CSV table of C-alpha atoms in Angstrom, one decimal:
chain,number,residue,atom,x,y,z
D,1,MET,CA,10.9,56.1,48.8
D,2,SER,CA,11.2,57.2,45.1
D,3,ARG,CA,12.2,54.8,42.4
D,4,GLN,CA,15.5,56.7,42.1
D,5,VAL,CA,16.3,56.5,45.8
D,6,ALA,CA,15.4,52.8,45.9
D,7,PHE,CA,17.8,52.2,43.0
D,8,MET,CA,20.6,54.2,44.7
D,9,GLU,CA,20.1,52.2,47.9
D,10,GLU,CA,20.2,48.9,46.0
D,11,VAL,CA,23.5,49.8,44.3
D,12,LYS,CA,24.9,51.2,47.5
D,13,GLY,CA,24.3,47.8,49.1
D,14,TRP,CA,26.2,46.0,46.3
D,15,VAL,CA,29.2,48.4,46.8
D,16,TYR,CA,29.2,47.7,50.6
D,17,GLU,CA,29.2,44.0,49.8
D,18,ALA,CA,32.1,44.4,47.4
D,19,GLY,CA,33.9,46.3,50.1
D,20,ASP,CA,33.4,43.5,52.6
D,21,PHE,CA,34.8,41.1,49.9
D,22,VAL,CA,37.9,43.2,49.4
D,23,LYS,CA,38.6,43.5,53.1
D,24,GLU,CA,38.3,39.7,53.4
D,25,GLU,CA,40.7,39.2,50.5
D,26,LEU,CA,43.2,41.5,52.2
D,27,ARG,CA,43.6,38.7,54.8
D,28,HIS,CA,45.0,36.4,52.0
D,29,VAL,CA,47.9,36.5,49.6
D,30,ILE,CA,47.2,39.0,46.7
D,31,THR,CA,48.4,38.1,43.2
D,32,VAL,CA,49.8,41.1,41.4
D,33,GLU,CA,50.5,41.5,37.7
D,34,GLU,CA,51.8,44.4,35.7
D,35,LYS,CA,49.5,45.9,33.0
D,36,SER,CA,51.1,48.5,30.7
D,37,ASN,CA,54.1,49.1,32.9
D,38,ARG,CA,55.5,48.6,36.5
D,39,HIS,CA,53.4,51.6,37.7
D,40,ASP,CA,50.2,50.1,36.4
D,41,LEU,CA,49.2,47.0,38.4
D,42,VAL,CA,46.2,44.7,38.5
D,43,THR,CA,45.5,42.1,41.2
D,44,ASN,CA,43.2,39.0,41.5
D,45,VAL,CA,41.1,41.2,43.8
D,46,ASP,CA,40.5,43.9,41.2
D,47,LYS,CA,39.4,41.2,38.7
D,48,ALA,CA,37.2,39.4,41.2
D,49,THR,CA,35.6,42.6,42.5
D,50,GLU,CA,34.7,43.7,39.0
D,51,GLN,CA,33.2,40.3,38.3
D,52,PHE,CA,31.2,40.5,41.5
D,53,LEU,CA,29.7,43.8,40.5
D,54,VAL,CA,29.2,42.8,36.8
D,55,ASN,CA,27.3,39.7,38.0
D,56,LYS,CA,25.0,41.8,40.2
D,57,ILE,CA,24.2,44.2,37.4
D,58,LYS,CA,23.6,41.5,34.8
D,59,LYS,CA,21.3,39.6,37.1
D,60,HIS,CA,19.2,42.6,38.0
D,61,TYR,CA,19.5,44.8,34.9
D,62,PRO,CA,20.3,42.4,32.0
D,63,ASN,CA,19.6,45.0,29.3
D,64,ASP,CA,22.1,47.6,30.7
D,65,THR,CA,25.6,48.2,29.3
D,66,ILE,CA,28.7,47.7,31.4
D,67,ILE,CA,32.3,49.0,31.1
D,68,GLY,CA,34.9,48.0,33.6
D,69,GLU,CA,38.5,48.9,34.1
D,70,GLU,CA,39.5,45.2,34.1
D,71,GLY,CA,38.2,44.3,30.7
D,72,THR,CA,34.4,44.4,30.8
D,73,GLY,CA,32.7,46.1,27.8
D,74,LYS,CA,35.9,47.0,25.9
D,75,SER,CA,34.0,47.6,22.6
D,76,VAL,CA,31.1,49.8,23.9
D,77,THR,CA,30.6,52.7,21.5
D,78,SER,CA,27.1,53.9,22.3
D,79,LYS,CA,25.9,56.1,25.1
D,80,ASP,CA,22.2,55.0,24.6
D,81,GLY,CA,20.3,53.5,27.5
D,82,ARG,CA,21.9,53.0,30.9
D,83,LEU,CA,25.6,52.6,31.1
D,84,TRP,CA,27.5,51.4,34.2
D,85,ILE,CA,31.2,52.3,34.5
D,86,ILE,CA,33.1,50.4,37.1
D,87,ASP,CA,36.5,50.8,38.7
D,88,PRO,CA,36.6,47.8,41.1
D,89,ILE,CA,39.8,49.1,42.9
D,90,ASP,CA,40.8,52.6,42.1
D,91,GLY,CA,44.3,53.2,43.5
D,92,THR,CA,45.7,49.7,42.9
D,93,LEU,CA,49.2,50.8,43.8
D,94,ASN,CA,48.0,52.0,47.2
D,95,PHE,CA,46.0,48.8,47.6
D,96,VAL,CA,49.0,46.6,47.0
D,97,LYS,CA,51.6,48.6,48.9
D,98,GLN,CA,49.5,50.1,51.7
D,99,GLN,CA,46.3,48.0,52.0
D,100,GLU,CA,44.5,51.3,52.3
D,101,ASN,CA,43.8,54.5,50.4
D,102,PHE,CA,41.9,52.8,47.6
D,103,CYS,CA,38.2,53.1,46.4
D,104,ILE,CA,35.5,51.1,44.8
D,105,MET,CA,33.8,53.3,42.2
D,106,ILE,CA,30.7,53.0,40.0
D,107,GLY,CA,29.3,55.7,37.7
D,108,ILE,CA,26.0,55.3,36.0
D,109,PHE,CA,25.1,57.3,32.9
D,110,GLU,CA,21.7,57.5,31.3
D,111,GLY,CA,21.5,58.6,27.6
D,112,GLY,CA,25.0,60.0,28.0
D,113,LYS,CA,24.2,62.0,31.1
D,114,ALA,CA,25.8,61.4,34.5
D,115,SER,CA,23.1,60.1,36.9
D,116,TYR,CA,24.5,58.2,39.8
D,117,GLY,CA,27.9,58.0,41.4
D,118,PHE,CA,29.3,55.7,44.1
D,119,ILE,CA,32.8,56.2,45.6
D,120,TYR,CA,33.7,54.0,48.6
D,121,ASN,CA,37.0,54.5,50.4
D,122,VAL,CA,36.9,51.0,51.9
D,123,MET,CA,39.4,51.1,54.7
D,124,LYS,CA,38.4,54.6,55.9
D,125,ASP,CA,34.7,53.5,55.6
D,126,GLU,CA,33.9,56.8,53.8
D,127,PHE,CA,31.2,56.3,51.2
D,128,ALA,CA,29.8,59.0,48.9
D,129,TYR,CA,26.8,58.2,46.8
D,130,GLY,CA,23.8,59.7,45.0
D,131,GLY,CA,23.3,61.8,41.9
D,132,ARG,CA,21.2,64.4,40.2
D,133,HIS,CA,17.9,62.7,41.0
D,134,THR,CA,18.5,61.9,44.7
D,135,GLY,CA,21.0,64.4,46.2
D,136,ILE,CA,24.5,63.5,47.2
D,137,PHE,CA,25.3,61.8,50.5
D,138,ILE,CA,28.4,60.9,52.5
D,139,ASN,CA,27.8,58.1,55.1
D,140,GLU,CA,24.0,58.8,55.2
D,141,LYS,CA,24.5,62.6,55.6
D,142,GLU,CA,23.4,64.8,52.7
D,143,ILE,CA,25.9,67.3,51.3
D,144,LYS,CA,24.0,70.5,50.8
D,145,ASN,CA,26.5,72.8,49.4
D,146,ILE,CA,30.2,73.4,48.9
D,147,ASP,CA,32.0,76.8,49.5
D,148,ASN,CA,32.9,78.2,46.1
D,149,ILE,CA,36.5,78.9,47.1
D,150,GLY,CA,39.1,80.2,44.7
D,151,ILE,CA,42.4,78.6,43.9
D,152,ARG,CA,44.4,80.5,46.5
D,153,ASP,CA,42.2,79.5,49.3
D,154,GLY,CA,42.4,75.7,49.2
D,155,LEU,CA,44.4,72.5,48.6
D,156,ILE,CA,44.6,71.1,45.1
D,157,GLY,CA,45.2,67.5,44.1
D,158,CYS,CA,47.3,66.7,41.2
D,159,ASN,CA,48.6,63.7,39.2
D,160,ALA,CA,52.3,63.2,39.8
D,161,GLN,CA,53.4,63.4,36.2
D,162,MET,CA,51.4,66.5,35.4
D,163,TYR,CA,52.7,68.2,38.5
D,164,THR,CA,56.4,67.4,37.9
D,165,GLU,CA,56.3,68.1,34.2
D,166,ASN,CA,54.1,71.2,34.4
D,167,LEU,CA,51.7,69.7,31.8
D,168,TYR,CA,48.9,72.1,31.1
D,169,HIS,CA,50.5,74.5,33.6
D,170,ALA,CA,49.7,72.0,36.4
D,171,THR,CA,52.7,73.0,38.5
D,172,ASP,CA,52.0,76.7,38.1
D,173,ILE,CA,48.3,76.1,39.0
D,174,CYS,CA,49.2,74.1,42.0
D,175,LYS,CA,51.6,76.8,43.2
D,176,GLN,CA,48.7,79.2,43.4
D,177,ALA,CA,46.9,76.9,45.8
D,178,VAL,CA,47.8,76.8,49.5
D,179,GLY,CA,49.2,73.3,49.0
D,180,VAL,CA,49.3,70.4,46.6
D,181,ARG,CA,48.5,66.8,47.4
D,182,VAL,CA,49.5,63.7,45.3
D,183,LEU,CA,47.4,60.8,46.6
D,184,GLY,CA,47.5,58.1,43.9
D,185,CYS,CA,43.7,57.5,44.0
D,186,ALA,CA,41.3,59.5,41.9
D,187,GLY,CA,38.4,58.4,44.2
D,188,ILE,CA,40.0,60.0,47.2
D,189,ASP,CA,40.6,63.2,45.3
D,190,PHE,CA,37.0,63.3,44.2
D,191,LEU,CA,35.9,62.6,47.8
D,192,ASN,CA,38.1,65.5,49.0
D,193,VAL,CA,36.6,67.9,46.4
D,194,ILE,CA,33.0,67.1,47.1
D,195,THR,CA,33.5,67.5,50.8
D,196,GLY,CA,35.4,70.8,50.4
D,197,ARG,CA,38.7,69.3,51.6
D,198,GLN,CA,40.3,70.3,48.3
D,199,ASN,CA,39.2,73.0,45.8
D,200,GLY,CA,40.2,70.9,42.8
D,201,TYR,CA,42.0,68.0,41.3
D,202,LEU,CA,44.0,67.8,38.0
D,203,SER,CA,44.8,64.4,36.5
D,204,LYS,CA,45.0,62.2,33.4
D,205,LEU,CA,42.0,59.9,33.8
D,206,ALA,CA,40.2,57.1,32.0
D,207,PRO,CA,36.4,57.1,32.1
D,208,TRP,CA,36.3,54.6,35.0
D,209,ASP,CA,38.4,57.0,37.0
D,210,PHE,CA,36.0,59.9,36.7
D,211,ALA,CA,32.5,58.5,35.9
D,212,ALA,CA,31.5,58.2,39.5
D,213,GLY,CA,33.1,61.4,40.5
D,214,VAL,CA,31.3,63.6,37.9
D,215,ALA,CA,28.0,62.1,38.8
D,216,LEU,CA,28.6,63.2,42.4
D,217,ALA,CA,30.4,66.5,41.6
D,218,GLU,CA,28.2,68.1,39.0
D,219,PRO,CA,24.9,68.2,41.0
D,220,LEU,CA,26.9,70.0,43.7
D,221,GLY,CA,27.8,72.8,41.3
D,222,LEU,CA,31.4,71.6,40.8
D,223,ILE,CA,32.9,71.9,37.3
D,224,CYS,CA,34.1,68.7,35.5
D,225,LYS,CA,36.0,69.2,32.3
D,226,GLN,CA,38.5,67.8,29.9
D,227,ILE,CA,41.5,70.1,29.9
D,228,PRO,CA,41.7,72.6,28.3
D,229,ASP,CA,38.0,73.6,28.7
D,230,LEU,CA,36.4,70.8,26.7
D,231,ASP,CA,33.6,68.4,27.6
D,232,TYR,CA,34.9,65.1,29.0
D,233,ASP,CA,34.3,62.0,26.9
D,234,ILE,CA,32.7,59.1,28.8
D,235,LEU,CA,33.6,56.7,26.0
D,236,GLY,CA,37.1,58.1,25.3
D,237,ASP,CA,40.6,57.1,26.2
D,238,ARG,CA,42.5,58.6,29.1
D,239,GLN,CA,42.1,62.4,29.0
D,240,PHE,CA,43.5,65.3,30.9
D,241,PHE,CA,40.8,66.1,33.4
D,242,VAL,CA,39.9,68.7,36.0
D,243,VAL,CA,37.3,68.9,38.7
D,244,ALA,CA,37.1,72.1,40.7
D,245,THR,CA,34.9,74.6,42.4
D,246,GLU,CA,33.4,77.1,39.8
D,247,LYS,CA,35.6,79.9,41.1
D,248,THR,CA,38.8,77.8,41.0
D,249,TYR,CA,37.9,76.5,37.6
D,250,HIS,CA,37.4,79.9,36.1
D,251,GLU,CA,40.7,81.1,37.6
D,252,ILE,CA,42.5,78.2,36.0
D,253,VAL,CA,40.9,78.8,32.6
D,254,SER,CA,41.5,82.6,32.6
D,255,ASP,CA,45.0,82.5,34.1
D,256,PHE,CA,46.6,79.4,32.5
D,257,LYS,CA,45.8,79.2,28.8
Z,1,MET,CA,56.5,47.1,83.9
Z,2,SER,CA,60.0,48.6,83.4
Z,3,ARG,CA,60.6,52.2,84.2
Z,4,GLN,CA,60.9,53.0,80.5
Z,5,VAL,CA,57.6,51.3,79.6
Z,6,ALA,CA,55.9,53.2,82.4
Z,7,PHE,CA,57.3,56.4,81.1
Z,8,MET,CA,56.2,55.6,77.6
Z,9,GLU,CA,52.7,54.8,78.8
Z,10,GLU,CA,52.5,58.0,80.8
Z,11,VAL,CA,53.4,60.2,77.8
Z,12,LYS,CA,51.1,58.2,75.5
Z,13,GLY,CA,48.3,59.1,77.8
Z,14,TRP,CA,49.1,62.8,77.5
Z,15,VAL,CA,49.1,62.5,73.7
Z,16,TYR,CA,45.7,60.8,73.7
Z,17,GLU,CA,44.4,63.6,76.0
Z,18,ALA,CA,45.8,66.2,73.6
Z,19,GLY,CA,44.0,64.3,70.7
Z,20,ASP,CA,40.7,64.5,72.5
Z,21,PHE,CA,41.3,68.2,73.1
Z,22,VAL,CA,41.9,68.8,69.4
Z,23,LYS,CA,38.9,66.8,68.3
Z,24,GLU,CA,36.7,68.9,70.7
Z,25,GLU,CA,38.2,72.1,69.3
Z,26,LEU,CA,37.3,71.0,65.8
Z,27,ARG,CA,33.7,71.5,66.8
Z,28,HIS,CA,34.3,75.2,67.3
Z,29,VAL,CA,35.6,78.0,65.1
Z,30,ILE,CA,39.3,77.8,64.5
Z,31,THR,CA,41.4,81.0,64.4
Z,32,VAL,CA,44.0,80.9,61.7
Z,33,GLU,CA,47.1,83.1,61.3
Z,34,GLU,CA,49.9,83.1,58.7
Z,35,LYS,CA,53.4,82.6,60.0
Z,36,SER,CA,56.2,83.1,57.5
Z,37,ASN,CA,53.9,83.0,54.4
Z,38,ARG,CA,50.4,81.9,53.3
Z,39,HIS,CA,51.5,78.3,53.1
Z,40,ASP,CA,52.7,78.3,56.7
Z,41,LEU,CA,49.7,78.6,59.1
Z,42,VAL,CA,49.2,78.4,62.8
Z,43,THR,CA,45.9,78.2,64.7
Z,44,ASN,CA,44.7,78.8,68.2
Z,45,VAL,CA,44.5,75.0,68.5
Z,46,ASP,CA,48.2,74.5,67.6
Z,47,LYS,CA,49.1,77.0,70.4
Z,48,ALA,CA,46.7,75.6,73.0
Z,49,THR,CA,47.8,72.0,72.3
Z,50,GLU,CA,51.5,72.9,72.7
Z,51,GLN,CA,50.7,74.7,75.9
Z,52,PHE,CA,48.7,71.6,77.2
Z,53,LEU,CA,51.7,69.3,76.6
Z,54,VAL,CA,54.3,71.8,77.9
Z,55,ASN,CA,52.2,72.1,81.1
Z,56,LYS,CA,52.2,68.3,81.6
Z,57,ILE,CA,55.9,68.1,81.1
Z,58,LYS,CA,56.7,71.0,83.4
Z,59,LYS,CA,54.5,69.6,86.1
Z,60,HIS,CA,55.9,66.1,86.0
Z,61,TYR,CA,59.5,66.7,84.8
Z,62,PRO,CA,60.4,70.2,85.8
Z,63,ASN,CA,64.1,69.8,85.1
Z,64,ASP,CA,63.7,68.7,81.5
Z,65,THR,CA,64.2,70.9,78.4
Z,66,ILE,CA,61.4,71.6,76.0
Z,67,ILE,CA,61.3,72.8,72.4
Z,68,GLY,CA,58.0,73.3,70.6
Z,69,GLU,CA,57.1,74.4,67.1
Z,70,GLU,CA,54.9,77.2,68.4
Z,71,GLY,CA,57.6,79.1,70.3
Z,72,THR,CA,58.6,77.0,73.4
Z,73,GLY,CA,62.3,76.8,74.0
Z,74,LYS,CA,63.5,78.9,71.1
Z,75,SER,CA,66.9,79.5,72.6
Z,76,VAL,CA,67.8,75.9,73.5
Z,77,THR,CA,71.4,75.2,72.5
Z,78,SER,CA,72.4,72.2,74.6
Z,79,LYS,CA,71.6,68.5,74.0
Z,80,ASP,CA,72.4,67.6,77.6
Z,81,GLY,CA,69.8,65.9,79.8
Z,82,ARG,CA,66.3,65.1,78.5
Z,83,LEU,CA,65.0,67.1,75.7
Z,84,TRP,CA,61.3,67.1,74.6
Z,85,ILE,CA,60.5,68.2,71.0
Z,86,ILE,CA,56.9,68.9,70.3
Z,87,ASP,CA,54.9,69.5,67.1
Z,88,PRO,CA,51.4,70.0,68.5
Z,89,ILE,CA,49.7,69.8,65.1
Z,90,ASP,CA,51.9,68.6,62.3
Z,91,GLY,CA,50.1,69.2,58.9
Z,92,THR,CA,48.4,72.4,60.0
Z,93,LEU,CA,47.2,73.1,56.4
Z,94,ASN,CA,45.5,69.8,56.4
Z,95,PHE,CA,44.1,70.5,59.8
Z,96,VAL,CA,42.6,73.8,58.6
Z,97,LYS,CA,41.4,72.8,55.2
Z,98,GLN,CA,40.5,69.1,55.8
Z,99,GLN,CA,40.0,68.7,59.5
Z,100,GLU,CA,42.0,65.4,59.1
Z,101,ASN,CA,45.4,64.1,58.0
Z,102,PHE,CA,47.3,65.8,60.8
Z,103,CYS,CA,49.4,64.4,63.7
Z,104,ILE,CA,50.4,65.3,67.2
Z,105,MET,CA,54.1,64.5,67.6
Z,106,ILE,CA,56.6,64.3,70.5
Z,107,GLY,CA,60.2,63.2,70.2
Z,108,ILE,CA,62.3,62.7,73.3
Z,109,PHE,CA,66.1,62.8,73.2
Z,110,GLU,CA,68.5,61.9,76.0
Z,111,GLY,CA,72.0,63.2,75.9
Z,112,GLY,CA,71.5,63.9,72.2
Z,113,LYS,CA,70.2,60.4,71.4
Z,114,ALA,CA,66.7,59.7,70.1
Z,115,SER,CA,64.9,57.7,72.9
Z,116,TYR,CA,61.1,57.9,72.5
Z,117,GLY,CA,58.7,58.9,69.7
Z,118,PHE,CA,55.0,59.5,69.7
Z,119,ILE,CA,53.1,60.2,66.4
Z,120,TYR,CA,49.3,60.3,66.6
Z,121,ASN,CA,47.2,60.6,63.5
Z,122,VAL,CA,44.3,61.9,65.5
Z,123,MET,CA,41.3,61.5,63.1
Z,124,LYS,CA,42.4,58.1,61.8
Z,125,ASP,CA,43.2,57.1,65.4
Z,126,GLU,CA,46.5,55.6,64.4
Z,127,PHE,CA,49.1,56.0,67.1
Z,128,ALA,CA,52.8,54.9,66.9
Z,129,TYR,CA,54.9,55.2,70.0
Z,130,GLY,CA,57.9,53.7,71.7
Z,131,GLY,CA,61.6,53.8,71.2
Z,132,ARG,CA,64.9,52.1,71.6
Z,133,HIS,CA,64.3,51.0,75.2
Z,134,THR,CA,60.8,49.7,74.7
Z,135,GLY,CA,60.1,48.5,71.2
Z,136,ILE,CA,57.9,50.3,68.7
Z,137,PHE,CA,54.1,49.9,68.7
Z,138,ILE,CA,51.1,50.9,66.6
Z,139,ASN,CA,47.8,51.0,68.4
Z,140,GLU,CA,49.1,48.4,71.0
Z,141,LYS,CA,50.7,46.1,68.5
Z,142,GLU,CA,54.4,45.8,68.4
Z,143,ILE,CA,56.2,46.4,65.0
Z,144,LYS,CA,58.7,43.6,64.8
Z,145,ASN,CA,60.4,44.3,61.5
Z,146,ILE,CA,60.1,46.0,58.2
Z,147,ASP,CA,60.8,44.5,54.8
Z,148,ASN,CA,64.1,46.0,53.6
Z,149,ILE,CA,62.7,46.9,50.2
Z,150,GLY,CA,64.6,48.8,47.4
Z,151,ILE,CA,63.5,52.0,45.9
Z,152,ARG,CA,61.8,50.4,42.8
Z,153,ASP,CA,59.6,48.2,45.0
Z,154,GLY,CA,57.7,50.8,47.0
Z,155,LEU,CA,56.0,54.1,47.2
Z,156,ILE,CA,58.0,57.1,48.3
Z,157,GLY,CA,56.8,60.3,50.0
Z,158,CYS,CA,58.2,63.7,49.0
Z,159,ASN,CA,57.9,67.3,49.8
Z,160,ALA,CA,56.1,69.2,47.0
Z,161,GLN,CA,58.9,71.8,46.4
Z,162,MET,CA,61.7,69.2,46.3
Z,163,TYR,CA,59.6,67.0,44.0
Z,164,THR,CA,58.7,69.8,41.5
Z,165,GLU,CA,62.2,71.4,41.5
Z,166,ASN,CA,64.2,68.2,41.5
Z,167,LEU,CA,66.1,69.4,44.6
Z,168,TYR,CA,68.8,66.9,45.6
Z,169,HIS,CA,67.5,64.7,42.6
Z,170,ALA,CA,64.2,64.3,44.4
Z,171,THR,CA,62.2,64.0,41.2
Z,172,ASP,CA,64.6,61.5,39.7
Z,173,ILE,CA,64.6,59.5,42.9
Z,174,CYS,CA,60.8,59.5,43.1
Z,175,LYS,CA,60.6,58.3,39.4
Z,176,GLN,CA,62.5,55.2,40.4
Z,177,ALA,CA,59.8,54.3,43.0
Z,178,VAL,CA,56.6,52.7,41.9
Z,179,GLY,CA,54.8,55.9,42.8
Z,180,VAL,CA,55.2,59.2,44.7
Z,181,ARG,CA,52.9,60.6,47.4
Z,182,VAL,CA,52.7,64.2,48.6
Z,183,LEU,CA,50.7,64.3,51.8
Z,184,GLY,CA,51.5,67.5,53.5
Z,185,CYS,CA,52.1,65.9,56.9
Z,186,ALA,CA,55.5,64.6,57.9
Z,187,GLY,CA,53.9,62.5,60.7
Z,188,ILE,CA,51.8,60.5,58.2
Z,189,ASP,CA,54.9,60.0,56.0
Z,190,PHE,CA,56.8,58.6,59.0
Z,191,LEU,CA,53.8,56.4,59.9
Z,192,ASN,CA,53.8,55.1,56.4
Z,193,VAL,CA,57.5,54.3,56.4
Z,194,ILE,CA,57.6,52.6,59.8
Z,195,THR,CA,54.6,50.4,58.7
Z,196,GLY,CA,56.1,49.5,55.3
Z,197,ARG,CA,53.4,51.4,53.4
Z,198,GLN,CA,56.2,53.6,51.9
Z,199,ASN,CA,59.9,52.7,51.5
Z,200,GLY,CA,61.0,56.3,52.1
Z,201,TYR,CA,60.3,60.0,52.5
Z,202,LEU,CA,62.2,63.0,51.4
Z,203,SER,CA,61.5,66.5,52.7
Z,204,LYS,CA,62.8,69.7,54.2
Z,205,LEU,CA,62.1,69.4,57.9
Z,206,ALA,CA,62.5,71.3,61.2
Z,207,PRO,CA,63.6,69.3,64.3
Z,208,TRP,CA,59.9,69.1,65.5
Z,209,ASP,CA,59.0,67.5,62.2
Z,210,PHE,CA,61.4,64.6,62.5
Z,211,ALA,CA,62.2,64.2,66.2
Z,212,ALA,CA,59.4,61.8,66.9
Z,213,GLY,CA,59.9,60.0,63.6
Z,214,VAL,CA,63.6,59.2,64.0
Z,215,ALA,CA,63.0,57.9,67.6
Z,216,LEU,CA,60.5,55.4,66.0
Z,217,ALA,CA,62.4,54.7,62.8
Z,218,GLU,CA,65.9,54.1,63.9
Z,219,PRO,CA,65.2,51.2,66.3
Z,220,LEU,CA,63.4,49.5,63.4
Z,221,GLY,CA,66.6,49.6,61.2
Z,222,LEU,CA,65.4,52.5,59.1
Z,223,ILE,CA,68.0,55.1,58.1
Z,224,CYS,CA,67.4,58.8,59.0
Z,225,LYS,CA,69.8,61.3,57.6
Z,226,GLN,CA,70.3,64.9,56.6
Z,227,ILE,CA,70.7,65.0,52.8
Z,228,PRO,CA,73.3,64.4,51.4
Z,229,ASP,CA,74.4,61.6,53.7
Z,230,LEU,CA,75.0,63.7,56.9
Z,231,ASP,CA,73.8,63.3,60.4
Z,232,TYR,CA,70.6,65.2,61.2
Z,233,ASP,CA,70.9,68.1,63.6
Z,234,ILE,CA,68.3,68.0,66.3
Z,235,LEU,CA,69.0,71.6,67.3
Z,236,GLY,CA,69.4,72.9,63.8
Z,237,ASP,CA,67.2,74.9,61.4
Z,238,ARG,CA,65.1,73.2,58.7
Z,239,GLN,CA,67.2,70.7,56.9
Z,240,PHE,CA,66.8,68.4,53.8
Z,241,PHE,CA,66.0,65.1,55.3
Z,242,VAL,CA,65.5,61.5,54.3
Z,243,VAL,CA,64.1,58.5,56.1
Z,244,ALA,CA,64.2,55.2,54.2
Z,245,THR,CA,64.7,51.5,54.4
Z,246,GLU,CA,68.5,50.7,54.4
Z,247,LYS,CA,68.3,49.3,50.9
Z,248,THR,CA,66.4,52.3,49.5
Z,249,TYR,CA,68.8,54.7,51.3
Z,250,HIS,CA,71.9,53.1,49.9
Z,251,GLU,CA,70.4,53.1,46.4
Z,252,ILE,CA,69.6,56.8,46.8
Z,253,VAL,CA,73.1,57.6,48.0
Z,254,SER,CA,74.9,55.5,45.4
Z,255,ASP,CA,72.8,56.5,42.4
Z,256,PHE,CA,72.0,60.2,43.1
Z,257,LYS,CA,75.1,62.1,44.2
């Protein structure tokens, strides 16, 4: 087993452990707080899951840098070395209201380059992991390639606000697709794109929402960009973001400027 | 076992059989045709599944009336007697593009009154069934009651076109909720509402899209109506439709006329 595969397997084990912790917590009362507004929630489980993962990383890789949605590494400004970006529960509204349709996500960047991604849809038990050194897997099965379908031949995922306000032509773009889906969980949209169940996803995302996804998507030939047609910024604020097949991406860029 | 429970169990068995058939068909090539437009598909599996269920009903209950999405009973105009309304694969776009997130649905009406509903999310293996005579169950567990939450306290499902075009104030209504979901499968939205994972769902639906859902939702105290505030028509064309908790429904009706 190569050093990279061993590393991937180690982190994968931590994410499974975190998933078991979250499932156990769902048997108890969840404490919910509002963050910026009533659509933006955090729970005791988000915080505890982030802490669980941060403790694992600090114990095994004390020299690495960590950023987490729930407050870890707020002041990180350098992409040097190995950077871990954690979303302990992506889709917190779904977690609170549905007790399903949420993901645990970790993206790992090395020298600013996406290297490993982990997206675990806990209740569905669908786990995508891997990266440019190892290949990309879903529940032990390697994803070899994705059909390079155009916008009119697939389903597209979209952020609710972008879709309803036609931000960056999102409504017009989605109307080209065979259908639009609004799922409330970036991780599930990324899982859908890397398995070919959607040909793209448009949203406004923070780095912890897309770090794992780009590490999984780019090695599969999918395009990940800040809208319109810019590089994403892994240390930036929330940014308008697209992941899509190459063909769908080029159709979006050429038809909707 | 009462006559009604025995009947429910019999039909439940047919739906499980139909689910096994669909899963087996997913291992083969699916033939897809457009119906009214490129967003409205039908496959050989939709047709074969409808035929499978129609054959079961005709064999066991030859005097009953049957309507199916894929052409059975097009000319039915009477609500007398027992009426079966079948959607063999609800969410055909998801079926074709995702091979998941679709449902088999049967609604049974007696003298115009919703009596039994069956909604089976095949790939998730989540099955809701029952009705006003028997109680409502999900995977063998009875649903006893649903929190009567208001619009601001839950997630709401919405049809993409209604949401993006603000038809019947759908966009404004969805903005009141904590979040909106667009899932492309009425059956999953009904499953979400009867389990409390959503407080409502707004869409434009044909009778086969809502027949099973109303039979499950109404005995649980949920409101099912044609928008704005009319009785739904089980023999009608596609109609703007809402299912919601009583509180959410009354907020919609009072705030968005």
